[in-house]
CSV table of N, CA and C in Angstrom, one decimal:
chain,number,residue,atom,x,y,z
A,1,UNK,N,0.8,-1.2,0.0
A,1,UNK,CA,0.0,0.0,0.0
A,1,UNK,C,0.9,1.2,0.0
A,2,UNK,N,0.5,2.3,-1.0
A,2,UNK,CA,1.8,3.5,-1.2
A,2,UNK,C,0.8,4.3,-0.8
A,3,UNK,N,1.4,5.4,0.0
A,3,UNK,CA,0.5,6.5,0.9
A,3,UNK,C,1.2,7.5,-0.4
A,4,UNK,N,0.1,8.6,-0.6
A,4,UNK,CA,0.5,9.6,-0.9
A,4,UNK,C,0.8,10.7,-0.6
A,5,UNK,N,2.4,11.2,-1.8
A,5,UNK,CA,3.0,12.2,-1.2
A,5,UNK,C,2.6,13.7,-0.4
A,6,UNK,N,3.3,13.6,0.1
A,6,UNK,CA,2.7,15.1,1.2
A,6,UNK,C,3.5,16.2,0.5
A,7,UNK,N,2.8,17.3,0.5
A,7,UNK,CA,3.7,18.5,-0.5
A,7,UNK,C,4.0,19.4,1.0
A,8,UNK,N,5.0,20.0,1.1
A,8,UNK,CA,5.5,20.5,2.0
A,8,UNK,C,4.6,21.8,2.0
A,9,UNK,N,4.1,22.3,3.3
A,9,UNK,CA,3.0,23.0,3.7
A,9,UNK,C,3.9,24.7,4.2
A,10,UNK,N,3.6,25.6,3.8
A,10,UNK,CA,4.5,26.8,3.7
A,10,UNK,C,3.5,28.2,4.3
A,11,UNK,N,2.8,27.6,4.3
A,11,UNK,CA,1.6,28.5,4.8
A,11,UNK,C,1.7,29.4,6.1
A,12,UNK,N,2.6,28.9,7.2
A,12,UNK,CA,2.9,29.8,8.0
A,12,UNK,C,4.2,30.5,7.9
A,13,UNK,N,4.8,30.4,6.7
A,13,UNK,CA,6.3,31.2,6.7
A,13,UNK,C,5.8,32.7,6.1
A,14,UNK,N,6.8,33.6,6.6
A,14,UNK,CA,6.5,35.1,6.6
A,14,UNK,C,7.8,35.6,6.2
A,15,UNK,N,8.2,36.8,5.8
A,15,UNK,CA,9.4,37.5,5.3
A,15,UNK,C,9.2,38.6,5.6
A,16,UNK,N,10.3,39.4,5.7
A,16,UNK,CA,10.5,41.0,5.7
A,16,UNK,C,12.0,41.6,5.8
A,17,UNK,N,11.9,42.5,5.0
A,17,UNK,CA,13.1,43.1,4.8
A,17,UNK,C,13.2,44.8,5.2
A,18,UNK,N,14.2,44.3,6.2
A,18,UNK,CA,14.7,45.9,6.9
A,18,UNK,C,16.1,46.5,6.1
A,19,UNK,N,16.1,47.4,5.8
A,19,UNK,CA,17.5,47.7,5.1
A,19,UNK,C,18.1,49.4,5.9
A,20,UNK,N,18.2,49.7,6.6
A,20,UNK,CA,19.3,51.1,6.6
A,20,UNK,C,19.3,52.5,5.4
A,21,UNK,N,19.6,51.7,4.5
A,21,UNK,CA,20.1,52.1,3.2
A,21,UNK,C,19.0,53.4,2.8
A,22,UNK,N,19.8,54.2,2.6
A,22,UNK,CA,18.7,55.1,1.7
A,22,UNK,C,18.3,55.2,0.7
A,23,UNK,N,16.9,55.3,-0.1
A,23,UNK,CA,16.5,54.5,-1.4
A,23,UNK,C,17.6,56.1,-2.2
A,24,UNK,N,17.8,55.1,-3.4
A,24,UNK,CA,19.0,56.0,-3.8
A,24,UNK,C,18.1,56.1,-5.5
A,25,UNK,N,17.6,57.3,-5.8
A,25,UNK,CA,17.4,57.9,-7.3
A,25,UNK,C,17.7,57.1,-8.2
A,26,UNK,N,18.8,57.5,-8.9
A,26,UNK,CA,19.9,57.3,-9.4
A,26,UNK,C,21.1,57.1,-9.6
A,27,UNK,N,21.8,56.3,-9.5
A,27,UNK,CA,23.1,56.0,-9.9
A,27,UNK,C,24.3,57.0,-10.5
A,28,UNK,N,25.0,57.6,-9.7
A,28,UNK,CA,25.7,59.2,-10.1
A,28,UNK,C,27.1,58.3,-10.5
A,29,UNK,N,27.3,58.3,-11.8
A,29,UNK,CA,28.5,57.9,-12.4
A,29,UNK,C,29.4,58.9,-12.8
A,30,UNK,N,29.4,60.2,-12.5
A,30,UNK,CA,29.7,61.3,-12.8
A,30,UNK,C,31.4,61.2,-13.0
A,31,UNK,N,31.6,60.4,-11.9
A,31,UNK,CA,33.6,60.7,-11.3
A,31,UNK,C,33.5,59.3,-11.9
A,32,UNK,N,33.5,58.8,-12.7
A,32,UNK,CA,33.8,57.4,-13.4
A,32,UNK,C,34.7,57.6,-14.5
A,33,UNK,N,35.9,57.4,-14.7
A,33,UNK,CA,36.5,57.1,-15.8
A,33,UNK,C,36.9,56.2,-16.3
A,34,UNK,N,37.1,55.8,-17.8
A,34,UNK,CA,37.7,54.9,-17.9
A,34,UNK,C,39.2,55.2,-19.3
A,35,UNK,N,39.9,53.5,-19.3
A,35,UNK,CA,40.8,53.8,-20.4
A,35,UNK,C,41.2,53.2,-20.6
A,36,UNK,N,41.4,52.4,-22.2
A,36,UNK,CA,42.1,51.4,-22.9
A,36,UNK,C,43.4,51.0,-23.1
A,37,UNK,N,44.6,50.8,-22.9
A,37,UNK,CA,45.8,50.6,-23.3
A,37,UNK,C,46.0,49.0,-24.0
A,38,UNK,N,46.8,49.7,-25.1
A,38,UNK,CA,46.9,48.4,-25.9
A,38,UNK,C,48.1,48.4,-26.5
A,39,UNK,N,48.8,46.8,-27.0
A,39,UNK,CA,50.2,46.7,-27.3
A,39,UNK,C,49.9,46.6,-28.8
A,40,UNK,N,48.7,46.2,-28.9
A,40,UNK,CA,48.5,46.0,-30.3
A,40,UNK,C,48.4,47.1,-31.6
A,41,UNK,N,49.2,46.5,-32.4
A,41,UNK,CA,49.4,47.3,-33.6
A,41,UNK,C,48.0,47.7,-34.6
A,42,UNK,N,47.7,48.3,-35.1
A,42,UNK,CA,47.0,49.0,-35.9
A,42,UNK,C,46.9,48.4,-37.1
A,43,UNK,N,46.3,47.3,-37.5
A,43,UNK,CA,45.8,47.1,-38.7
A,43,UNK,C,45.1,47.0,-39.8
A,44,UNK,N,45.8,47.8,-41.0
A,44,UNK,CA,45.7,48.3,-42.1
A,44,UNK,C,44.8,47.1,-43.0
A,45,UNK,N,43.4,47.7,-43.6
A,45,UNK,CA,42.7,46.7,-43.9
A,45,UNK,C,43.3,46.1,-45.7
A,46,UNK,N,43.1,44.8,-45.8
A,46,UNK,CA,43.7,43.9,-46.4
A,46,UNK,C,44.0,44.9,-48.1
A,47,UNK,N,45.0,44.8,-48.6
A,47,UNK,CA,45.0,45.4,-50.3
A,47,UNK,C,44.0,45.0,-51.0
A,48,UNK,N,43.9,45.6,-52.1
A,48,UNK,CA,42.5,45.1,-53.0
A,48,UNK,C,43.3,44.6,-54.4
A,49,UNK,N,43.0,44.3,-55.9
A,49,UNK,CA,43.5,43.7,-56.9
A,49,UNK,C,42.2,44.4,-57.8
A,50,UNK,N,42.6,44.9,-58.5
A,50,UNK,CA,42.3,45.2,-59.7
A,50,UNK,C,42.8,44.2,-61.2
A,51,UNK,N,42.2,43.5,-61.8
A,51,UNK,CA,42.4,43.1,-62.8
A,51,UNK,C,42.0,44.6,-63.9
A,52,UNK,N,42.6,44.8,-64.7
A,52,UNK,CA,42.8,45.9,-66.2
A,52,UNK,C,42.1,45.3,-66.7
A,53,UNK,N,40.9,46.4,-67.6
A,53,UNK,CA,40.1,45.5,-68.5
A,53,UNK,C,40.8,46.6,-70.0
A,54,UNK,N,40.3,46.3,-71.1
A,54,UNK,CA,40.8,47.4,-72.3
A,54,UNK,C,39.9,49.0,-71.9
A,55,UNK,N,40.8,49.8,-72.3
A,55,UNK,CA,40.0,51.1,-72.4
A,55,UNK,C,40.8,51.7,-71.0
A,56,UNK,N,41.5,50.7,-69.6
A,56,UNK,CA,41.8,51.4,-68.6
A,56,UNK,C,43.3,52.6,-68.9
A,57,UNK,N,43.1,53.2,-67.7
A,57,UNK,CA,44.0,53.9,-67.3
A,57,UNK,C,44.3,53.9,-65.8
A,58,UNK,N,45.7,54.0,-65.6
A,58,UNK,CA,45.6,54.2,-64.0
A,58,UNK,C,44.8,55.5,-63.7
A,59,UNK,N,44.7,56.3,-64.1
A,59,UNK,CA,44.1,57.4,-63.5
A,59,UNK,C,42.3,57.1,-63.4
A,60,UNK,N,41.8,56.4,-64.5
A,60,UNK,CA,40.5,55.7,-64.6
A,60,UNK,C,40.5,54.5,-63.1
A,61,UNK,N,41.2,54.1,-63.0
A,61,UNK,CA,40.8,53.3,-61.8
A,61,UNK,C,41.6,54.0,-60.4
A,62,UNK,N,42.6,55.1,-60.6
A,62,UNK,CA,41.9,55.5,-58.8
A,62,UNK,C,41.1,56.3,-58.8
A,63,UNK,N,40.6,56.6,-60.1
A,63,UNK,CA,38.9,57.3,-59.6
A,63,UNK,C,38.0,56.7,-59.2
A,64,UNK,N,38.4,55.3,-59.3
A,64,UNK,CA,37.3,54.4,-59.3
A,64,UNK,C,37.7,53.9,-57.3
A,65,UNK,N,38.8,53.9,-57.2
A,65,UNK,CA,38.8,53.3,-56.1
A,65,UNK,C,39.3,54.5,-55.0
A,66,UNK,N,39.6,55.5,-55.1
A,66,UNK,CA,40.0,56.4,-54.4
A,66,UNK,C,39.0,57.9,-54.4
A,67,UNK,N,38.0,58.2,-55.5
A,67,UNK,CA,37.5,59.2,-56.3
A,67,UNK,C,38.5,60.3,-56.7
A,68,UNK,N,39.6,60.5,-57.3
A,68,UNK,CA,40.3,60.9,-57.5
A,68,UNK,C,41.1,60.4,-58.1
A,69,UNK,N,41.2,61.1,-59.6
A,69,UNK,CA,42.1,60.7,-60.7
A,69,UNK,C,43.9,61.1,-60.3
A,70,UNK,N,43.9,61.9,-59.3
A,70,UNK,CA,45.3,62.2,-59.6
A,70,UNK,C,45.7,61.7,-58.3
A,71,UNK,N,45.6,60.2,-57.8
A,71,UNK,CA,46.2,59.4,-57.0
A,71,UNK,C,46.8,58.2,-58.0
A,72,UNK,N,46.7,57.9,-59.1
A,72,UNK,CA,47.1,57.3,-60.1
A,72,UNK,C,48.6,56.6,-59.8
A,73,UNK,N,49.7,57.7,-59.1
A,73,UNK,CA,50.8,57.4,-58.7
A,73,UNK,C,50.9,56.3,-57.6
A,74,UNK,N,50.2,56.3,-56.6
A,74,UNK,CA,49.9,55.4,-56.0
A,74,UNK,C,50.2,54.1,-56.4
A,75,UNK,N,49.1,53.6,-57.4
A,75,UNK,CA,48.7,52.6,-57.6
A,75,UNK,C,50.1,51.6,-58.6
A,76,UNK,N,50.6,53.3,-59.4
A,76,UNK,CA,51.9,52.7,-60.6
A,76,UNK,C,52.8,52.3,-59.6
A,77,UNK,N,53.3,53.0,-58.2
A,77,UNK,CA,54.1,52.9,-57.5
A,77,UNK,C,54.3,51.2,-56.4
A,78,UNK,N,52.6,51.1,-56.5
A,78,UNK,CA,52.5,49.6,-55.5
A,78,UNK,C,52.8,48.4,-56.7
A,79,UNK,N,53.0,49.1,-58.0
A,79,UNK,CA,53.1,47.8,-59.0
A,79,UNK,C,54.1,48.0,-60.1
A,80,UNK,N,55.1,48.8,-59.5
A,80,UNK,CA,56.6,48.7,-59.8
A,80,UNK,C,57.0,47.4,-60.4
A,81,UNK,N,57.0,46.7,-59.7
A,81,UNK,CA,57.8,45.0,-60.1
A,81,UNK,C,57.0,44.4,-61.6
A,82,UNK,N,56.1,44.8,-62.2
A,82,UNK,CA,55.0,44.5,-63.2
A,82,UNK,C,54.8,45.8,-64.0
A,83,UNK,N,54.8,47.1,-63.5
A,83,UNK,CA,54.8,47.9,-64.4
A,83,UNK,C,56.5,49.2,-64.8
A,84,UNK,N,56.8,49.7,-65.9
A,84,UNK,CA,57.5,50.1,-66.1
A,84,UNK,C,57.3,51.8,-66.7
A,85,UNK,N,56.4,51.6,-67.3
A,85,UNK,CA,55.6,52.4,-67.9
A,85,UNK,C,54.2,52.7,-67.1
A,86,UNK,N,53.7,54.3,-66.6
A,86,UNK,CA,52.1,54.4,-66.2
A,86,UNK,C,51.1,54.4,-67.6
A,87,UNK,N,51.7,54.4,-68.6
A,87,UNK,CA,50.6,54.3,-69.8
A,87,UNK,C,50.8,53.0,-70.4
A,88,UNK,N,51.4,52.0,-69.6
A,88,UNK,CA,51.5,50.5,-70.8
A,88,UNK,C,50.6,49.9,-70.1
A,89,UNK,N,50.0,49.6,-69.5
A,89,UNK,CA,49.0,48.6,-69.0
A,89,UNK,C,48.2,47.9,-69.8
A,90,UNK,N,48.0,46.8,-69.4
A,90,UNK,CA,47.5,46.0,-70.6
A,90,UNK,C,46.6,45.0,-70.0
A,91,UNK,N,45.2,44.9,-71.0
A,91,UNK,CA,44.1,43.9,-70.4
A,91,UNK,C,44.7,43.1,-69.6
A,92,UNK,N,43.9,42.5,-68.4
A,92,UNK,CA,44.4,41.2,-67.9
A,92,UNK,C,45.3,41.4,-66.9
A,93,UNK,N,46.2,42.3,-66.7
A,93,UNK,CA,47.0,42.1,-65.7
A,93,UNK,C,46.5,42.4,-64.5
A,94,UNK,N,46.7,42.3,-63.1
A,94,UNK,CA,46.2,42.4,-61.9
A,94,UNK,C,47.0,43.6,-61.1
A,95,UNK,N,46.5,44.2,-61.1
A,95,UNK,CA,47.2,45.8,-60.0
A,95,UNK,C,46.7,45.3,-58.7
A,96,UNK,N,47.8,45.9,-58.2
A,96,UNK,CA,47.3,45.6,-56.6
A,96,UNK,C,47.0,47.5,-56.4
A,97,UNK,N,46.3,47.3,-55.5
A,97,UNK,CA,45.1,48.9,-55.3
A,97,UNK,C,45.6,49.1,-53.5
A,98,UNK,N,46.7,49.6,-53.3
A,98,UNK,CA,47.0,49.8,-52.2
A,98,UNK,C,46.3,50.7,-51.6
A,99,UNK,N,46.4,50.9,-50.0
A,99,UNK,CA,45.3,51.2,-49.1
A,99,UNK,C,46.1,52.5,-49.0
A,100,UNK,N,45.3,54.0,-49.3
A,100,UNK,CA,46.3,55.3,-48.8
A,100,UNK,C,45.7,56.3,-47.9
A,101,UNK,N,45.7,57.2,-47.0
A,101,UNK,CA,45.3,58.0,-46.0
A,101,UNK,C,44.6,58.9,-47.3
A,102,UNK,N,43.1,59.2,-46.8
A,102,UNK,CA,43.0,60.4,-47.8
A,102,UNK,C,43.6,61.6,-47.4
């Protein structure tokens, strides 16, 4: 024979809370400062690649990627090793589109 469970009976328990404390508004963060120090270097977001289609110029594509035609040097300068000439460029080749401070 299983007797059934008894639920624990709570009916005479009581609570109250005394506190000291003065009820406080708001939270005055006024004198809070803060400050980040960091060892970490500054990272320049990744180069871009331009593939040349016919009809380009370097000045046609840092307008495109800079708005400004007369950053052109830039771009001849990051692709020294490939170009020799800023007027020979030719379909197909890939410029790299270096990242510059406006």
């Amino acid at each position: 024979m299983t007797t059934p469970d008894k639920k624990a009976d709570f009916s005479g328990v009581t609570s109250k809370v005394d506190t000291t404390a003065e009820k406080v508004e708001k939270a005055d963060f006024s004198g809070v400062t803060a400050s980040v120090d960091t060892t970490a270097e500054k990272v320049a977001p990744a180069e871009q690649t331009y593939t040349v289609e016919k009809g380009d110029t370097l000045s046609h594509i840092a307008k495109q990627f800079y708005g400004k035609a007369s950053q052109w040097n830039a771009i001849f300068e990051a692709n020294r090793d490939q170009l020799d000439d800023p007027d020979k460029i030719k379909p197909g080749q890939v410029l790299k589109i270096p990242n510059i401070q406006s």
